[in-house]
PDB file of C-alpha atoms in Angstrom:
ATOM      1  CA  MET Q   3       1.686  18.251   2.773  1.00  0.00           C
ATOM      2  CA  LYS Q   4      -0.596  19.409   5.518  1.00  0.00           C
ATOM      3  CA  ILE Q   5       0.649  18.429   8.973  1.00  0.00           C
ATOM      4  CA  ILE Q   6      -2.144  17.158  11.183  1.00  0.00           C
ATOM      5  CA  PRO Q   7      -1.652  17.006  14.966  1.00  0.00           C
ATOM      6  CA  LYS Q   8      -1.107  13.377  15.965  1.00  0.00           C
ATOM      7  CA  GLU Q   9      -4.056  13.377  18.375  1.00  0.00           C
ATOM      8  CA  ARG Q  10      -6.385  14.394  15.508  1.00  0.00           C
ATOM      9  CA  LEU Q  11      -5.366  11.625  13.113  1.00  0.00           C
ATOM     10  CA  ILE Q  12      -7.938   9.076  12.059  1.00  0.00           C
ATOM     11  CA  VAL Q  13      -6.288   5.701  11.605  1.00  0.00           C
ATOM     12  CA  ARG Q  14      -8.566   3.673   9.378  1.00  0.00           C
ATOM     13  CA  ASN Q  15      -8.685  -0.108   9.421  1.00  0.00           C
ATOM     14  CA  SER Q  16      -7.505  -1.943   6.328  1.00  0.00           C
ATOM     15  CA  PHE Q  17     -10.011  -4.308   4.769  1.00  0.00           C
ATOM     16  CA  GLU Q  18     -10.820  -6.710   1.952  1.00  0.00           C
ATOM     17  CA  ILE Q  19     -13.472  -5.796  -0.613  1.00  0.00           C
ATOM     18  CA  ALA Q  20     -15.258  -7.717  -3.318  1.00  0.00           C
ATOM     19  CA  PHE Q  21     -14.872  -6.098  -6.718  1.00  0.00           C
ATOM     20  CA  ALA Q  22     -15.704  -7.306 -10.245  1.00  0.00           C
ATOM     21  CA  GLY Q  23     -15.862 -10.955  -9.227  1.00  0.00           C
ATOM     22  CA  GLY Q  24     -12.622 -10.877  -7.241  1.00  0.00           C
ATOM     23  CA  GLU Q  25     -11.291  -9.625  -3.934  1.00  0.00           C
ATOM     24  CA  ILE Q  26      -8.841  -6.842  -3.149  1.00  0.00           C
ATOM     25  CA  TRP Q  27      -7.007  -6.124   0.089  1.00  0.00           C
ATOM     26  CA  CYS Q  28      -7.112  -2.359   0.716  1.00  0.00           C
ATOM     27  CA  GLU Q  29      -4.151  -1.328   2.844  1.00  0.00           C
ATOM     28  CA  GLN Q  30      -5.230   1.985   4.382  1.00  0.00           C
ATOM     29  CA  LEU Q  31      -2.131   4.029   5.177  1.00  0.00           C
ATOM     30  CA  ASP Q  32      -3.565   7.307   3.943  1.00  0.00           C
ATOM     31  CA  SER Q  33      -3.953  10.674   5.678  1.00  0.00           C
ATOM     32  CA  LEU Q  34      -1.352   9.888   8.322  1.00  0.00           C
ATOM     33  CA  SER Q  35       0.661  13.037   7.560  1.00  0.00           C
ATOM     34  CA  VAL Q  36       4.319  13.011   8.636  1.00  0.00           C
ATOM     35  CA  TYR Q  37       4.021  10.269  11.270  1.00  0.00           C
ATOM     36  CA  THR Q  38       5.973   7.573   9.461  1.00  0.00           C
ATOM     37  CA  ASP Q  39       6.532   5.688  12.719  1.00  0.00           C
ATOM     38  CA  LEU Q  40       2.762   5.267  13.071  1.00  0.00           C
ATOM     39  CA  VAL Q  41       2.421   4.256   9.408  1.00  0.00           C
ATOM     40  CA  LYS Q  42       5.171   1.657   9.726  1.00  0.00           C
ATOM     41  CA  GLU Q  43       3.641   0.262  12.924  1.00  0.00           C
ATOM     42  CA  LYS Q  44       0.196  -0.036  11.302  1.00  0.00           C
ATOM     43  CA  PHE Q  45       1.644  -1.629   8.165  1.00  0.00           C
ATOM     44  CA  LEU Q  46       3.586  -4.233  10.133  1.00  0.00           C
ATOM     45  CA  LYS Q  47       0.452  -5.076  12.122  1.00  0.00           C
ATOM     46  CA  ASP Q  48      -1.577  -5.411   8.906  1.00  0.00           C
ATOM     47  CA  MET Q  49       1.102  -7.686   7.441  1.00  0.00           C
ATOM     48  CA  GLU Q  50      -0.133 -10.390   9.827  1.00  0.00           C
ATOM     49  CA  GLN Q  51      -3.397 -10.431   7.833  1.00  0.00           C
ATOM     50  CA  ILE Q  52      -1.722 -10.068   4.429  1.00  0.00           C
ATOM     51  CA  ARG Q  53       0.492 -13.111   5.099  1.00  0.00           C
ATOM     52  CA  ARG Q  54      -2.530 -15.360   5.645  1.00  0.00           C
ATOM     53  CA  PRO Q  55      -3.354 -17.685   2.748  1.00  0.00           C
ATOM     54  CA  SER Q  56      -6.976 -16.538   2.819  1.00  0.00           C
ATOM     55  CA  CYS Q  57      -6.062 -12.880   2.142  1.00  0.00           C
ATOM     56  CA  SER Q  58      -6.349 -11.632  -1.425  1.00  0.00           C
ATOM     57  CA  ALA Q  59      -3.230 -11.680  -3.623  1.00  0.00           C
ATOM     58  CA  PHE Q  60      -4.338  -8.352  -5.129  1.00  0.00           C
ATOM     59  CA  LEU Q  61      -3.441  -5.352  -2.967  1.00  0.00           C
ATOM     60  CA  ALA Q  62      -4.172  -1.640  -3.141  1.00  0.00           C
ATOM     61  CA  VAL Q  63      -1.900   0.402  -0.871  1.00  0.00           C
ATOM     62  CA  ASN Q  64      -3.397   3.821  -0.192  1.00  0.00           C
ATOM     63  CA  LEU Q  65      -0.702   6.348   0.807  1.00  0.00           C
ATOM     64  CA  HIS Q  66      -2.517   9.565  -0.122  1.00  0.00           C
ATOM     65  CA  GLU Q  67      -1.597  12.440   2.221  1.00  0.00           C
ATOM     66  CA  THR Q  68       1.072  10.363   3.998  1.00  0.00           C
ATOM     67  CA  LEU Q  69       4.753  11.266   3.863  1.00  0.00           C
ATOM     68  CA  VAL Q  70       6.774   8.395   2.414  1.00  0.00           C
ATOM     69  CA  ASN Q  71      10.481   8.520   3.193  1.00  0.00           C
ATOM     70  CA  ALA Q  72      13.156   5.980   2.228  1.00  0.00           C
ATOM     71  CA  GLU Q  73      12.866   4.073   5.517  1.00  0.00           C
ATOM     72  CA  LEU Q  74       9.091   3.652   5.206  1.00  0.00           C
ATOM     73  CA  ALA Q  75       9.264   2.687   1.526  1.00  0.00           C
ATOM     74  CA  GLN Q  76      11.941   0.105   2.352  1.00  0.00           C
ATOM     75  CA  ALA Q  77       9.801  -1.342   5.169  1.00  0.00           C
ATOM     76  CA  ILE Q  78       6.796  -1.653   2.843  1.00  0.00           C
ATOM     77  CA  VAL Q  79       8.762  -3.263   0.016  1.00  0.00           C
ATOM     78  CA  GLN Q  80      10.536  -5.661   2.385  1.00  0.00           C
ATOM     79  CA  GLY Q  81       7.195  -6.519   3.994  1.00  0.00           C
ATOM     80  CA  PHE Q  82       5.729  -7.556   0.652  1.00  0.00           C
ATOM     81  CA  LEU Q  83       8.881  -9.412  -0.403  1.00  0.00           C
ATOM     82  CA  GLY Q  84       8.764 -11.370   2.848  1.00  0.00           C
ATOM     83  CA  VAL Q  85       5.318 -12.833   2.180  1.00  0.00           C
ATOM     84  CA  GLU Q  86       5.728 -16.565   1.626  1.00  0.00           C
ATOM     85  CA  ARG Q  87       2.602 -17.011  -0.468  1.00  0.00           C
ATOM     86  CA  ARG Q  88       2.374 -15.530  -3.948  1.00  0.00           C
ATOM     87  CA  LEU Q  89       1.211 -11.937  -4.275  1.00  0.00           C
ATOM     88  CA  MET Q  90      -0.100 -11.254  -7.785  1.00  0.00           C
ATOM     89  CA  LYS Q  91      -0.474  -7.486  -8.130  1.00  0.00           C
ATOM     90  CA  ILE Q  92       0.091  -4.450  -5.950  1.00  0.00           C
ATOM     91  CA  VAL Q  93      -1.026  -0.954  -6.812  1.00  0.00           C
ATOM     92  CA  PHE Q  94       0.226   2.076  -4.904  1.00  0.00           C
ATOM     93  CA  VAL Q  95      -2.284   4.919  -4.720  1.00  0.00           C
ATOM     94  CA  GLY Q  96      -1.656   8.562  -3.877  1.00  0.00           C
ATOM     95  CA  LEU Q  97       2.119   8.916  -4.221  1.00  0.00           C
ATOM     96  CA  ASP Q  98       3.839  12.019  -5.524  1.00  0.00           C
ATOM     97  CA  HIS Q  99       6.520  11.874  -8.247  1.00  0.00           C
ATOM     98  CA  GLY Q 100       9.452  11.509  -5.838  1.00  0.00           C
ATOM     99  CA  GLU Q 101       7.732   8.799  -3.805  1.00  0.00           C
ATOM    100  CA  LYS Q 102       6.918   6.829  -6.963  1.00  0.00           C
ATOM    101  CA  LYS Q 103      10.553   7.098  -8.034  1.00  0.00           C
ATOM    102  CA  LEU Q 104      11.664   5.811  -4.617  1.00  0.00           C
ATOM    103  CA  PHE Q 105       9.347   2.790  -4.768  1.00  0.00           C
ATOM    104  CA  ARG Q 106      10.300   2.041  -8.394  1.00  0.00           C
ATOM    105  CA  SER Q 107      13.968   2.041  -7.472  1.00  0.00           C
ATOM    106  CA  LEU Q 108      13.464  -0.294  -4.510  1.00  0.00           C
ATOM    107  CA  LEU Q 109      11.215  -2.669  -6.453  1.00  0.00           C
ATOM    108  CA  LYS Q 110      13.553  -2.820  -9.463  1.00  0.00           C
ATOM    109  CA  GLN Q 111      16.478  -3.681  -7.155  1.00  0.00           C
ATOM    110  CA  SER Q 112      14.488  -6.485  -5.564  1.00  0.00           C
ATOM    111  CA  ASP Q 113      13.474  -9.790  -7.030  1.00  0.00           C
ATOM    112  CA  CYS Q 114       9.737  -9.248  -6.723  1.00  0.00           C
ATOM    113  CA  SER Q 115       7.440 -11.781  -8.332  1.00  0.00           C
ATOM    114  CA  PHE Q 116       4.373  -9.533  -8.353  1.00  0.00           C
ATOM    115  CA  SER Q 117       3.290  -6.876 -10.827  1.00  0.00           C
ATOM    116  CA  TYR Q 118       3.035  -3.344  -9.521  1.00  0.00           C
ATOM    117  CA  GLU Q 119       1.691  -0.020 -10.693  1.00  0.00           C
ATOM    118  CA  PHE Q 120       1.240   3.535  -9.442  1.00  0.00           C
ATOM    119  CA  ILE Q 121      -2.227   4.995  -9.976  1.00  0.00           C
ATOM    120  CA  ASP Q 122      -3.718   8.079  -8.351  1.00  0.00           C
ATOM    121  CA  ASP Q 123      -7.386   7.194  -8.782  1.00  0.00           C
ATOM    122  CA  PHE Q 124      -8.612   4.437  -6.450  1.00  0.00           C
ATOM    123  CA  GLU Q 125     -11.340   3.219  -8.839  1.00  0.00           C
ATOM    124  CA  LYS Q 126      -8.841   2.914 -11.699  1.00  0.00           C
ATOM    125  CA  ALA Q 127      -6.458   1.158  -9.316  1.00  0.00           C
ATOM    126  CA  LYS Q 128      -9.093  -1.472  -8.502  1.00  0.00           C
ATOM    127  CA  GLN Q 129      -9.784  -1.941 -12.202  1.00  0.00           C
ATOM    128  CA  TRP Q 130      -6.070  -2.419 -12.953  1.00  0.00           C
ATOM    129  CA  LEU Q 131      -5.750  -5.003 -10.191  1.00  0.00           C
ATOM    130  CA  LEU Q 132      -8.522  -7.206 -11.556  1.00  0.00           C
ATOM    131  CA  ASN Q 133      -8.093  -6.408 -15.281  1.00  0.00           C
ATOM    132  CA  VAL Q 134     -11.462  -4.684 -15.587  1.00  0.00           C
ATOM    133  CA  LYS Q 135     -11.957  -2.507 -18.657  1.00  0.00           C
TER     134      LYS Q 135
END
């Protein structure tokens, strides 16, 4: 993974998009390099929006070009498990093989009520979330 100096990072806002007659929350944690403290801080801030009843129950979590260690993966999984309203589906985008394995392990150990998938293509991820063929 390419290490980008912290002062040159571009931290993008997360947002909700309309897609195929539904809405998807796009959690933008991508291109944040090795700065897991920054990623965790941004995720926890965004969780305020995700917890709101008006936020979509379909989430795409973009982690492309961001280092995911056990602590960060645990924080993300625990964040989603702590949401009081029902989350339907979560797709994780941009993870390498080891990161996918880490998330799978954490999610299987938990009692999550949502479906989850790992897809590298963002368009295919959106289609999976809303069952678009």
